[in-house]
mmCIF file of C-alpha atoms and ligand atoms in Angstrom:
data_model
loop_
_atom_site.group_PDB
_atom_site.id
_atom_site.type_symbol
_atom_site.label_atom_id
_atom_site.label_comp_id
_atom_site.label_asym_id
_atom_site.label_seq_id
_atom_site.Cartn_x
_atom_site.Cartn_y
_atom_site.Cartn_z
ATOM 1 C CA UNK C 252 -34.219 -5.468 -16.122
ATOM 2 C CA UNK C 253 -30.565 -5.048 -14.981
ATOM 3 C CA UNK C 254 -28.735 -2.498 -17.328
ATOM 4 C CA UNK C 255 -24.922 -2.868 -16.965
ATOM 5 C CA UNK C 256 -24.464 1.558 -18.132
ATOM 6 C CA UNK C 257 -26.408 2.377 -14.739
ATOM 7 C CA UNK C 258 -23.791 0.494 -12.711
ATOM 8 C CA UNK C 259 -20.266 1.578 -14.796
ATOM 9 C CA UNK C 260 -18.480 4.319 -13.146
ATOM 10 C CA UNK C 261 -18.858 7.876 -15.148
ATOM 11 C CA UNK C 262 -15.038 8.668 -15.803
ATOM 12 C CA UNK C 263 -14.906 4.585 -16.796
ATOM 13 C CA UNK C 264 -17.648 4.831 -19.509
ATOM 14 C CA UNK C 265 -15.770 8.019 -20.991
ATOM 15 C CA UNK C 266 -12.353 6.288 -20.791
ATOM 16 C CA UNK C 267 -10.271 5.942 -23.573
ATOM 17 C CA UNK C 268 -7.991 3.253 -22.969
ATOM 18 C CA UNK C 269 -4.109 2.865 -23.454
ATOM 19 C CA UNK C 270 -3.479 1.776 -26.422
ATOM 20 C CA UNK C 271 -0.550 -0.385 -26.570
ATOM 21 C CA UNK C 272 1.829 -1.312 -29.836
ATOM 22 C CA UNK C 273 0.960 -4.941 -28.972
ATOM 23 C CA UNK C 274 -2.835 -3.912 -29.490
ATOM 24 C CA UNK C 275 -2.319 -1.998 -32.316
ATOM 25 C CA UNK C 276 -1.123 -4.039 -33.907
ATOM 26 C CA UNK C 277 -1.477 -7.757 -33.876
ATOM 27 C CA UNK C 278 -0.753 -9.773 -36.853
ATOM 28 C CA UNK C 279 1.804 -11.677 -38.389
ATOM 29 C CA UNK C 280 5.142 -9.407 -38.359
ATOM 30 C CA UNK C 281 8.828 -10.177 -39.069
ATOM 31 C CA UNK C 282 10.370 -7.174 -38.092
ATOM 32 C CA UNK C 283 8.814 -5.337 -35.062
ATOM 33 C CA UNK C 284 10.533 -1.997 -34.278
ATOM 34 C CA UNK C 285 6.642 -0.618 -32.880
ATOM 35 C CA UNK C 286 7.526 -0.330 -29.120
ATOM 36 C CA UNK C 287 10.800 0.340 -28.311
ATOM 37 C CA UNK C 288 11.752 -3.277 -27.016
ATOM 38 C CA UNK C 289 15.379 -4.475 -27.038
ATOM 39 C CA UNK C 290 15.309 -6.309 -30.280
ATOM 40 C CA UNK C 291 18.395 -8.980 -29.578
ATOM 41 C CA UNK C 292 15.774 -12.513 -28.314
ATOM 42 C CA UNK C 293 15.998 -13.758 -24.947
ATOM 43 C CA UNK C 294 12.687 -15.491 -24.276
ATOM 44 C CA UNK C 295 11.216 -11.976 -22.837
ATOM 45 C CA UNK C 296 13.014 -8.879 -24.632
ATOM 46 C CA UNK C 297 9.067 -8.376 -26.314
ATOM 47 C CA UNK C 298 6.188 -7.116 -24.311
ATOM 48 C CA UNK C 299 3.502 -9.768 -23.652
ATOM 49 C CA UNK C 300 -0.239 -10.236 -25.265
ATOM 50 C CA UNK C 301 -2.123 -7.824 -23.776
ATOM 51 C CA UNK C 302 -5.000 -10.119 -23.938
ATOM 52 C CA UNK C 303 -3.155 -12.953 -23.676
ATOM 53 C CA UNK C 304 -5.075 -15.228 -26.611
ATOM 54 C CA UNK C 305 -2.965 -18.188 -26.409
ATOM 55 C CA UNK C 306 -3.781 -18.738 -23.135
ATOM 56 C CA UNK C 307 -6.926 -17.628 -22.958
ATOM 57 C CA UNK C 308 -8.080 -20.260 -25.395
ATOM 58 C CA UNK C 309 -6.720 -23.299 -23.535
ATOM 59 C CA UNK C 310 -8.229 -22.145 -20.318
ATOM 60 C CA UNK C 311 -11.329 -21.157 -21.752
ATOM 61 C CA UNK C 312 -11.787 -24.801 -23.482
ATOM 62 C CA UNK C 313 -10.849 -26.060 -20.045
ATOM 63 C CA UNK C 314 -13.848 -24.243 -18.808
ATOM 64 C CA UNK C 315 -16.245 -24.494 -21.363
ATOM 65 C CA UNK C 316 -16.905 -20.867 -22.157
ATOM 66 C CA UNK C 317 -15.568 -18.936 -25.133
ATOM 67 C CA UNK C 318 -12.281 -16.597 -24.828
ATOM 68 C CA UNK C 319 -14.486 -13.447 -25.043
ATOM 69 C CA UNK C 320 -15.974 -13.714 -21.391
ATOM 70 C CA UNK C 321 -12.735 -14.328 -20.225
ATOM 71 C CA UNK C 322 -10.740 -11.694 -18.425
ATOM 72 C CA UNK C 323 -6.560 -12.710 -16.588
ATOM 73 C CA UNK C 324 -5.709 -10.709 -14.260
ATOM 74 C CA UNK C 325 -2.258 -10.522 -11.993
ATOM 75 C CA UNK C 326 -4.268 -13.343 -9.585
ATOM 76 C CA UNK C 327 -7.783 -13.026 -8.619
ATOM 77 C CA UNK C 328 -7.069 -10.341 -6.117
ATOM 78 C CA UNK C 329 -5.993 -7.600 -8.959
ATOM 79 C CA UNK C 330 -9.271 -8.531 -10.675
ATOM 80 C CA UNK C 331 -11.567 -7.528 -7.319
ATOM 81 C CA UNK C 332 -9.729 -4.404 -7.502
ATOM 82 C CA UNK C 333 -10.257 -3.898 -11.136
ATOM 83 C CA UNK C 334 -13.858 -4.325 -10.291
ATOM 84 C CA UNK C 335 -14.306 -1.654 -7.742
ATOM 85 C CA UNK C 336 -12.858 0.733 -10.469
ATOM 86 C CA UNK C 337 -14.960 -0.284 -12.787
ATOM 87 C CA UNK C 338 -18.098 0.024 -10.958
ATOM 88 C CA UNK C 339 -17.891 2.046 -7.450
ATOM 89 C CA UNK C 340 -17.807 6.123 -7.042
ATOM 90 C CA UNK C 341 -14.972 5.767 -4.278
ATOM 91 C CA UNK C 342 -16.674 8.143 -0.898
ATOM 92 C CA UNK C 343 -19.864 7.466 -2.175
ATOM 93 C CA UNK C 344 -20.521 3.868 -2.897
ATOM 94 C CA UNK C 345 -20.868 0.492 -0.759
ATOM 95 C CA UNK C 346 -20.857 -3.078 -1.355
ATOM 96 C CA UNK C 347 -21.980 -5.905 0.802
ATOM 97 C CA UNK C 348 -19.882 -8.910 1.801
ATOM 98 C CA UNK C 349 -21.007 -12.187 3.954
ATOM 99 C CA UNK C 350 -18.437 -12.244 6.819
ATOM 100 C CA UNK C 351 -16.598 -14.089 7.780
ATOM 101 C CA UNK C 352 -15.045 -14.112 4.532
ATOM 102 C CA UNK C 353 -11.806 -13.563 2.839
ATOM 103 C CA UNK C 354 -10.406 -10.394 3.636
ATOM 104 C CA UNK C 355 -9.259 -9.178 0.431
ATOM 105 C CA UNK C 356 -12.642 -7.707 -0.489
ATOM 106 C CA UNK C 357 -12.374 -5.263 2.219
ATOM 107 C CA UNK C 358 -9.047 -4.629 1.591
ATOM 108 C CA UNK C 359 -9.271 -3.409 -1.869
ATOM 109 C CA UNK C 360 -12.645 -1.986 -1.069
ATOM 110 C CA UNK C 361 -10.714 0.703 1.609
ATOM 111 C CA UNK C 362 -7.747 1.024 -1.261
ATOM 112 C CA UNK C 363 -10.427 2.427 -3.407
ATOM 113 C CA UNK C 364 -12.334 4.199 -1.061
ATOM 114 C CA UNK C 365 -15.277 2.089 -0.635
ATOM 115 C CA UNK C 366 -17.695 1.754 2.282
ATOM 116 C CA UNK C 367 -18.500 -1.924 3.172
ATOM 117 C CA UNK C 368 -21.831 -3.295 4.436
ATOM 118 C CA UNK C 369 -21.074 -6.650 6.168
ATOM 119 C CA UNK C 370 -23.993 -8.878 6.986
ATOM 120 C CA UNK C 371 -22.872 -12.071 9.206
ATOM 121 C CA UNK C 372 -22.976 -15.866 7.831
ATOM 122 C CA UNK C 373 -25.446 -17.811 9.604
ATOM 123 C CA UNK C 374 -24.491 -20.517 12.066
ATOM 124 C CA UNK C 375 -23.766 -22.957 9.108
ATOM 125 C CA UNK C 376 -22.104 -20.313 7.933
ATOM 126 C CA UNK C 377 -24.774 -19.245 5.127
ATOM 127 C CA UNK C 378 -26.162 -16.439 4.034
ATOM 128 C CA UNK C 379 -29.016 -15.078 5.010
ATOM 129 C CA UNK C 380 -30.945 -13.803 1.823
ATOM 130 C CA UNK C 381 -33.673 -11.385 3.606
ATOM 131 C CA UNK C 382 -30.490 -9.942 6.100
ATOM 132 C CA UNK C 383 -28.078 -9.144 2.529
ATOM 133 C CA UNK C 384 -30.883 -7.640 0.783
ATOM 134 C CA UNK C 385 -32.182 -5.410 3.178
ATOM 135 C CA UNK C 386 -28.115 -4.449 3.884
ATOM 136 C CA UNK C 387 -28.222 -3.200 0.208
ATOM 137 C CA UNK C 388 -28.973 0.658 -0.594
ATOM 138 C CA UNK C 389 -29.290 2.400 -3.737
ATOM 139 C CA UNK C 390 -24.800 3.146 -3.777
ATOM 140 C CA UNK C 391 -24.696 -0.779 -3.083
ATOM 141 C CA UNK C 392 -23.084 -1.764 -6.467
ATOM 142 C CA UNK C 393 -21.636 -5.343 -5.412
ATOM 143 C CA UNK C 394 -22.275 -8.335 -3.492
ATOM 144 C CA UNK C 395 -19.563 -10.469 -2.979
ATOM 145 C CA UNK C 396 -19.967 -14.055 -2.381
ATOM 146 C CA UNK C 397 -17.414 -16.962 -2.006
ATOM 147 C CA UNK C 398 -18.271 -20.415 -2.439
ATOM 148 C CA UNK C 399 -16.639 -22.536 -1.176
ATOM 149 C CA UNK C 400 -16.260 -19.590 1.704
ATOM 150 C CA UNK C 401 -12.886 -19.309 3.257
ATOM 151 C CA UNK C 402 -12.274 -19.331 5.534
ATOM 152 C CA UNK C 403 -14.976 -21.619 6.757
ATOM 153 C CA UNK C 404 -14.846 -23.708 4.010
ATOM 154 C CA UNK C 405 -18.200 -24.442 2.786
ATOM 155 C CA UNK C 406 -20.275 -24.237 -0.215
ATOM 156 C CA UNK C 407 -22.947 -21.224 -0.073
ATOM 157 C CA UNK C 408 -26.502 -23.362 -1.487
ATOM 158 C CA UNK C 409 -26.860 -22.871 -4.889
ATOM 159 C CA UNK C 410 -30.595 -21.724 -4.411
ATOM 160 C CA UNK C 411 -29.501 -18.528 -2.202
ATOM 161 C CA UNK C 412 -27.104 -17.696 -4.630
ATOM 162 C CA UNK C 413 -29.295 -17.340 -7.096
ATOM 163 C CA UNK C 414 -31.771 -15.821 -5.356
ATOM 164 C CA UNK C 415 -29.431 -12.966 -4.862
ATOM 165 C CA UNK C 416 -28.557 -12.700 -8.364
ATOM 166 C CA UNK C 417 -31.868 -12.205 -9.230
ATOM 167 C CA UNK C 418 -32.390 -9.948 -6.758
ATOM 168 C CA UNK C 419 -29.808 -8.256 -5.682
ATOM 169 C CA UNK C 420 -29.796 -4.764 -7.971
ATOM 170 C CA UNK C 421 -26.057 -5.237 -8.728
ATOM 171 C CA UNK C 422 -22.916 -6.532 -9.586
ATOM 172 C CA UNK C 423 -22.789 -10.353 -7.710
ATOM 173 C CA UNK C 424 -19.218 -11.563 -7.485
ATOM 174 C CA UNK C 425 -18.951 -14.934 -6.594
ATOM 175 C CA UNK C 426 -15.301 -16.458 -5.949
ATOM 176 C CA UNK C 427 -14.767 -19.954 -6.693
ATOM 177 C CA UNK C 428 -11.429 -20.227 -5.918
ATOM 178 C CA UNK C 429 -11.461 -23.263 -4.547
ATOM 179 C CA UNK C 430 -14.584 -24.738 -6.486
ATOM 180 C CA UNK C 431 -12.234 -27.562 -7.931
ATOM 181 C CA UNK C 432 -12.167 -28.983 -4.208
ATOM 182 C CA UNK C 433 -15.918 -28.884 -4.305
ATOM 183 C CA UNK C 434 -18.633 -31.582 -5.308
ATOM 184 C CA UNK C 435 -21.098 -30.115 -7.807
ATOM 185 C CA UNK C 436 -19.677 -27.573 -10.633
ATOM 186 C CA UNK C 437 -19.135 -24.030 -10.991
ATOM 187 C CA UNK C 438 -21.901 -21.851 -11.338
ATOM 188 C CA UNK C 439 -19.809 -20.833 -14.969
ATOM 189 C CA UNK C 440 -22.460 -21.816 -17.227
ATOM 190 C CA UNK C 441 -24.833 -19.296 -15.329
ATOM 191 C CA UNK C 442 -23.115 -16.319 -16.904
ATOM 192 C CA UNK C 443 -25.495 -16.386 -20.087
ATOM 193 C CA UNK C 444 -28.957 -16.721 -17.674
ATOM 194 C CA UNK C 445 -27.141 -13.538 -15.132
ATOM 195 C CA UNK C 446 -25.889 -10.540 -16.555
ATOM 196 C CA UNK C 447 -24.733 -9.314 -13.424
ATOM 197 C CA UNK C 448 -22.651 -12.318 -12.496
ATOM 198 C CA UNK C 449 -18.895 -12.500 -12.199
ATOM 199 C CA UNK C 450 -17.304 -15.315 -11.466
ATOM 200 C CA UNK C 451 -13.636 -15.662 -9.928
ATOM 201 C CA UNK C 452 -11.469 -18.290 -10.066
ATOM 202 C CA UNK C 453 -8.062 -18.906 -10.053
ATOM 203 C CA UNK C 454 -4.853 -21.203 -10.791
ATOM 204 C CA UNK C 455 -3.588 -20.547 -7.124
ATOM 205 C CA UNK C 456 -5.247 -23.184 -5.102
ATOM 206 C CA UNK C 457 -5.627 -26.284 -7.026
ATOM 207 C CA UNK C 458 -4.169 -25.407 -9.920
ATOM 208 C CA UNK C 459 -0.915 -25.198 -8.424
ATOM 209 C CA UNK C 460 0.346 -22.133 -9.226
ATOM 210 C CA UNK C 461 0.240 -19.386 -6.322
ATOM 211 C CA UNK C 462 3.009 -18.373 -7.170
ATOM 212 C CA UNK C 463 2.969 -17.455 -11.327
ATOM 213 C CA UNK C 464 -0.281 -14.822 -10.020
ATOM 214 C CA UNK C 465 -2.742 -15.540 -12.458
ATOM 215 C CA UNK C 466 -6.580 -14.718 -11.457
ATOM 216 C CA UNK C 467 -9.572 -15.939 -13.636
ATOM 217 C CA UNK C 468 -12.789 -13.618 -14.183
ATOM 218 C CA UNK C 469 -15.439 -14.814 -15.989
ATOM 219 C CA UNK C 470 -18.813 -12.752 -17.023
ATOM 220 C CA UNK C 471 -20.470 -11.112 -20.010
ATOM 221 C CA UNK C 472 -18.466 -9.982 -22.828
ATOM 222 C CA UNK C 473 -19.993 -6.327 -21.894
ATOM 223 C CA UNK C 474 -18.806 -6.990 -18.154
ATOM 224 C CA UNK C 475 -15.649 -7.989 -19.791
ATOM 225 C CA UNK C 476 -15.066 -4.707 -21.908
ATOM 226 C CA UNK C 477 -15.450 -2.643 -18.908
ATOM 227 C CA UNK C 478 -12.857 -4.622 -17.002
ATOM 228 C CA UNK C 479 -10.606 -5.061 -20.293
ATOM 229 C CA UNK C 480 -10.810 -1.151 -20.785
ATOM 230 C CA UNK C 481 -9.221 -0.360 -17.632
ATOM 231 C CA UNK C 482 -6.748 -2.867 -16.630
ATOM 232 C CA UNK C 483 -2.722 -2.512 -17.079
ATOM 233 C CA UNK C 484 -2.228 -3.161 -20.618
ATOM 234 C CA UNK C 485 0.255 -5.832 -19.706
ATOM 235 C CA UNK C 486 -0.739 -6.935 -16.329
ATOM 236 C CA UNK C 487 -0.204 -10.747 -16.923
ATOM 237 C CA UNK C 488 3.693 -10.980 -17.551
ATOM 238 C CA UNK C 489 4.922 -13.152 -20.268
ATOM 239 C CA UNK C 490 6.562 -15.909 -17.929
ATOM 240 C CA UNK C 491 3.439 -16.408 -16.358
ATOM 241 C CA UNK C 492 1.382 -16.469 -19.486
ATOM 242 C CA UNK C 493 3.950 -19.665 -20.433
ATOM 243 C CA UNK C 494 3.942 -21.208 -17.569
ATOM 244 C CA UNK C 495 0.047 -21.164 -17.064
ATOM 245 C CA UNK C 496 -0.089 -22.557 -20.797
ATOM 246 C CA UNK C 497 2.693 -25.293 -20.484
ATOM 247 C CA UNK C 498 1.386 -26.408 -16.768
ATOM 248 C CA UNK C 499 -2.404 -26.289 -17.679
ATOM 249 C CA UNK C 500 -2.442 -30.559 -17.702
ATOM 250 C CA UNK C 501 -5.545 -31.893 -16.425
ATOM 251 C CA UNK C 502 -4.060 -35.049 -15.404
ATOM 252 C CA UNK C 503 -1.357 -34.019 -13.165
ATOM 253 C CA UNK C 504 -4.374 -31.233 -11.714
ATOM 254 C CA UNK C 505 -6.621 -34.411 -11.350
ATOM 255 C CA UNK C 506 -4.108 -36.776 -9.956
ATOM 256 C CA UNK C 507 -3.161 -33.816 -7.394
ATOM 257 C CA UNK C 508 -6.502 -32.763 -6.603
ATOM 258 C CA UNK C 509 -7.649 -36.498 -5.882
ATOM 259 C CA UNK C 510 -4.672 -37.212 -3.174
ATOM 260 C CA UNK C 511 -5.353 -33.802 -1.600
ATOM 261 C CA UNK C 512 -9.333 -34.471 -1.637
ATOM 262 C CA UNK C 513 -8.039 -38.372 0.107
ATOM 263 C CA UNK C 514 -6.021 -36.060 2.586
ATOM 264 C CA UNK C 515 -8.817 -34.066 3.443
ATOM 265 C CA UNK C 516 -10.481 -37.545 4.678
ATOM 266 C CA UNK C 517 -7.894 -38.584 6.669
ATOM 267 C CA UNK C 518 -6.890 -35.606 8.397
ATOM 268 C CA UNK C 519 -10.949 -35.160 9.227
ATOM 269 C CA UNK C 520 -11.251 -38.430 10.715
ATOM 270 C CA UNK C 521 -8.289 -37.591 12.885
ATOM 271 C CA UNK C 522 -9.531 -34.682 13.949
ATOM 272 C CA UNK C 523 -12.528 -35.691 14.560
ATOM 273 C CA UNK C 524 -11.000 -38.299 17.429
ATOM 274 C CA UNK C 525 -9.507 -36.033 19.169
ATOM 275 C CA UNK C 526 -10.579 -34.509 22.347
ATOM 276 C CA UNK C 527 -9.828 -30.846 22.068
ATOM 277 C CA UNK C 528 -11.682 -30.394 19.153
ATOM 278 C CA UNK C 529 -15.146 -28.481 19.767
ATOM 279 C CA UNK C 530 -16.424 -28.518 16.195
ATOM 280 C CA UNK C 531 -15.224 -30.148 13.389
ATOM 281 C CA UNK C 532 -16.763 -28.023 9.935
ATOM 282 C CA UNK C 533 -17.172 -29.559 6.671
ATOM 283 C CA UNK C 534 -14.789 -29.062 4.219
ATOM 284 C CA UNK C 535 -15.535 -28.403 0.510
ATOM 285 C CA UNK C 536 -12.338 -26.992 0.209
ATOM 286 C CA UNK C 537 -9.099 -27.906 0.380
ATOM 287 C CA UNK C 538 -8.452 -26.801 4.127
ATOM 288 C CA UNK C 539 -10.594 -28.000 7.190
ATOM 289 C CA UNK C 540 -12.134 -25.123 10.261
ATOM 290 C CA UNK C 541 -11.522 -26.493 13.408
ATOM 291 C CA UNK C 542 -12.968 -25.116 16.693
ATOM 292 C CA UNK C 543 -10.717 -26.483 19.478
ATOM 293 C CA UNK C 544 -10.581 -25.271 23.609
ATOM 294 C CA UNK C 545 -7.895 -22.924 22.984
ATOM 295 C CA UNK C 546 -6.737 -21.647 19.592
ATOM 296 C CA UNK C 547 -4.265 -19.818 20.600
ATOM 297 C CA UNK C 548 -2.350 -22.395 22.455
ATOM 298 C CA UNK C 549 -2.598 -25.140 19.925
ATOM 299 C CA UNK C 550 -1.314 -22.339 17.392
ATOM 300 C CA UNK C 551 1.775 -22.042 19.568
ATOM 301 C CA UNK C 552 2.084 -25.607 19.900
ATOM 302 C CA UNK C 553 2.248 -26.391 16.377
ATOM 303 C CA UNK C 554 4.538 -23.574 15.809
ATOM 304 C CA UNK C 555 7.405 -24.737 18.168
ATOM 305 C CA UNK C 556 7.217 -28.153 15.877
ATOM 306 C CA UNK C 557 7.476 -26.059 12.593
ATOM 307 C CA UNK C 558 3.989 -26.642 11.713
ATOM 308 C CA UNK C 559 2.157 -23.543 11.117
ATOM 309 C CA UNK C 560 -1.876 -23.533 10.785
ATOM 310 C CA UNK C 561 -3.628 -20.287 10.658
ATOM 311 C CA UNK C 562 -5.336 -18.914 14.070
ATOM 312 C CA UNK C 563 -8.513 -17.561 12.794
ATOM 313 C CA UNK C 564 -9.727 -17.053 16.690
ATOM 314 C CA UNK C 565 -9.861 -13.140 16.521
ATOM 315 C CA UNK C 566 -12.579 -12.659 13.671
ATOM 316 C CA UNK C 567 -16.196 -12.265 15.091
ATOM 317 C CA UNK C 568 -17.877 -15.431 14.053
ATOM 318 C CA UNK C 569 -15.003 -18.089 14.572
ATOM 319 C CA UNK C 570 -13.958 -17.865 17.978
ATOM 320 C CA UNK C 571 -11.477 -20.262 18.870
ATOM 321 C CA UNK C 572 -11.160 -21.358 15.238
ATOM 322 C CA UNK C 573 -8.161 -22.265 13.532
ATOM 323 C CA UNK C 574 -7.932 -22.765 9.249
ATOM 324 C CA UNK C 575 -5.706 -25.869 9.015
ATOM 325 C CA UNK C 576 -4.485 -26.236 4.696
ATOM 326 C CA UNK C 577 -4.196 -29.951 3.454
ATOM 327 C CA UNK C 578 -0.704 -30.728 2.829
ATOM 328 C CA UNK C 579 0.908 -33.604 1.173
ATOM 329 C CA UNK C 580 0.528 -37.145 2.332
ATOM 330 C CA UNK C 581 3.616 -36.969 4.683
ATOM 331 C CA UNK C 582 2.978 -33.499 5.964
ATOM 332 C CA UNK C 583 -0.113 -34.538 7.150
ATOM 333 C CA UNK C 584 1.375 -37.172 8.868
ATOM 334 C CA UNK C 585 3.835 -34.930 10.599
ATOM 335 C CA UNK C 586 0.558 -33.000 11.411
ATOM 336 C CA UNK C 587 -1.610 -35.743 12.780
ATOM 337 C CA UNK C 588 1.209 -37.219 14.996
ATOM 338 C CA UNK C 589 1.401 -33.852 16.702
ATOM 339 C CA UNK C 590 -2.082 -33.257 17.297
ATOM 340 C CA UNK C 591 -2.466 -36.694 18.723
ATOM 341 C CA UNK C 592 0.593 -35.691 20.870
ATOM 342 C CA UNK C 593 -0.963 -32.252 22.080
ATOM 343 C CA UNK C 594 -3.958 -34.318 22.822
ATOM 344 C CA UNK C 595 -2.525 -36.516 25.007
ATOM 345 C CA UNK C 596 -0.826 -33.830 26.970
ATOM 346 C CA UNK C 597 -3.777 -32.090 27.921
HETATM 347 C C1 PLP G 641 -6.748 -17.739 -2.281
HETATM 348 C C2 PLP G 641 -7.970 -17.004 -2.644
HETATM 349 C C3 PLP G 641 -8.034 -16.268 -3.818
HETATM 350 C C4 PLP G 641 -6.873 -16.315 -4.765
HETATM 351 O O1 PLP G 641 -6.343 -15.150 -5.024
HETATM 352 P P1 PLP G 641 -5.190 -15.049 -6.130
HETATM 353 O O2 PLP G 641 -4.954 -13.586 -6.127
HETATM 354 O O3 PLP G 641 -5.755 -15.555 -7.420
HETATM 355 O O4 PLP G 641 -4.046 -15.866 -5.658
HETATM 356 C C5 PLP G 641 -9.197 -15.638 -4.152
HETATM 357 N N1 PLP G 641 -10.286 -15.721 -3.364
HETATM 358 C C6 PLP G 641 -10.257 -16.437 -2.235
HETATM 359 C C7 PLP G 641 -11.482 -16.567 -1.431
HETATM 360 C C8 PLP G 641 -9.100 -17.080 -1.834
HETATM 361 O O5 PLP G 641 -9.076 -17.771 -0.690
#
């Protein structure tokens, strides 16, 4: 049976958290003069919701799962690092990761200390159950897992991932950032069946909103005290908390997410035609992997037209690979007429 205590850090389970005016109190008030705010109004004088309710709420009936296994962080990336807090003795713990993979995860795993056990994605770039397990030791306290991966852009089968949550003797993190781009659904209505399952998501990719920072976590409401207990009190600002609430419409999001999905369709069955191009992966994503002869030189190419993909030719795994991002109807255009271009120059 997986018991959440053995895998909380020691100084986290004896933490006692920051208590903030805004948490200590949180009814109805006329007159707040509890925490040293500039009392004239101009739309953010007052410190935000700590737990940000409001918003909570709407995004939680957008995903079908109640407020309370729910945590916001300042984008998904501050929530991986609130995670390795949480859960990983920094010089003395590991976690495994499926490479390649997004690099943040090592990243905030060397912030923080971490040691990280990287087992390679198999030639369709998924992971190989047996190899991840028998990468694990008794300090490995997470697995993380993206699905769709990025940046190869594929869904990891549903039947390894939950083979590893049942037996990987841990924390599984799997990051659906861009799920919305995917067929099938989000493995969110697992988190009752999987104690040890968190589940990232976030309203940069299709969502829109890279730029407001706002990261989803979802888990058990015990997984979600942990995390609550040591984040910033106020580490979603107030601006984003409005704008997340007030641009939260799921018809623009659908409308969006449909053209870019259309995009996706095109810009494959361009690529596809065109003679430079070694391997063409599929997408479930909303960007398309691309082996081509040289990466380099088509990176350059693109770049003296002001187009600018992402070489991804130096990372073990995806040699001469480049991550191309769907763009808007006309961008892609722009793109397509230059790869055709480069194509016939060869
Ligand atoms: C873009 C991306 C994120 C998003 O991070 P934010 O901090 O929420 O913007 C998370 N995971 C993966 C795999 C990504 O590609």
């Amino acid at each position: 049976m997986f018991n959440l205590q053995n895998f909380v850090r020691e100084n986290v389970k004896k933490l006692m958290p920051y208590s903030s005016a805004r948490d200590e109190f949180s009814g109805v008030g006329s007159v707040f003069l509890d925490a040293n705010e500039n009392p004239n109004e101009n739309g953010v004088n007052r410190y935000p919701d700590p737990l940000q309710k409001d918003l909570k709420k709407k995004i939680g009936e957008i995903k079908g799962v109640n407020s309370d296994h729910l945590i916001l962080g300042n984008g998904s990336d501050e929530i991986i690092d609130l995670l390795f807090r949480a859960f990983c003795e920094p010089n003395e713990d590991n976690v495994v990761i499926c490479t390649p993979t997004y690099g943040m995860y090592e990243v905030a795993a060397g912030v923080n200390a971490i040691q990280i056990k990287a087992v390679q994605l198999d030639e369709n770039f998924q992971p190989d159950v047996n190899a991840v397990l028998q990468a694990a030791n008794a300090n490995s306290k997470m697995l993380f897992l993206c699905s769709p991966n990025n940046p190869s852009g594929n869904l990891l089968e549903e039947s390894k991932v939950e083979q590893l949550l049942k037996e990987f003797n841990g924390i599984v993190i799997v990051d659906e950032a861009y799920v919305d781009f995917a067929p099938g659904k989000s493995l969110a209505d697992k988190i009752a069946d999987y104690p040890n399952l968190v589940i990232l998501q976030t309203l940069s990719k299709a969502w829109g909103m890279a730029g407001i920072r706002l990261g989803i976590g979802l888990a058990s409401t015990e997984i979600i005290e942990i995390l609550n207990r040591i984040k910033p009190p106020y580490n979603v600002n107030s601006l984003t908390q409005q704008k997340a609430f007030e641009m939260m419409n799921r018809e623009i999001f659908t409308n969006q997410l449909n053209e870019i999905l259309l995009e996706r369709e095109e810009l494959s069955k361009i690529l596809a035609d065109l003679s430079f191009v070694e391997k063409l992966y599929s997408s479930d994503a909303n960007f398309i992997l691309v082996k081509v002869k040289d990466a380099k030189d088509l990176y350059y190419y693109l770049m003296k037209r002001g187009i600018i993909i992402r070489d991804r030719s130096k990372i073990k795994g995806l040699e001469q690979c480049v991550r191309i991002s769907i763009g808007t109807k006309s961008e892609n255009e722009v793109l397509c007429k230059a790869l055709q271009a480069y194509d016939s120059n060869l």
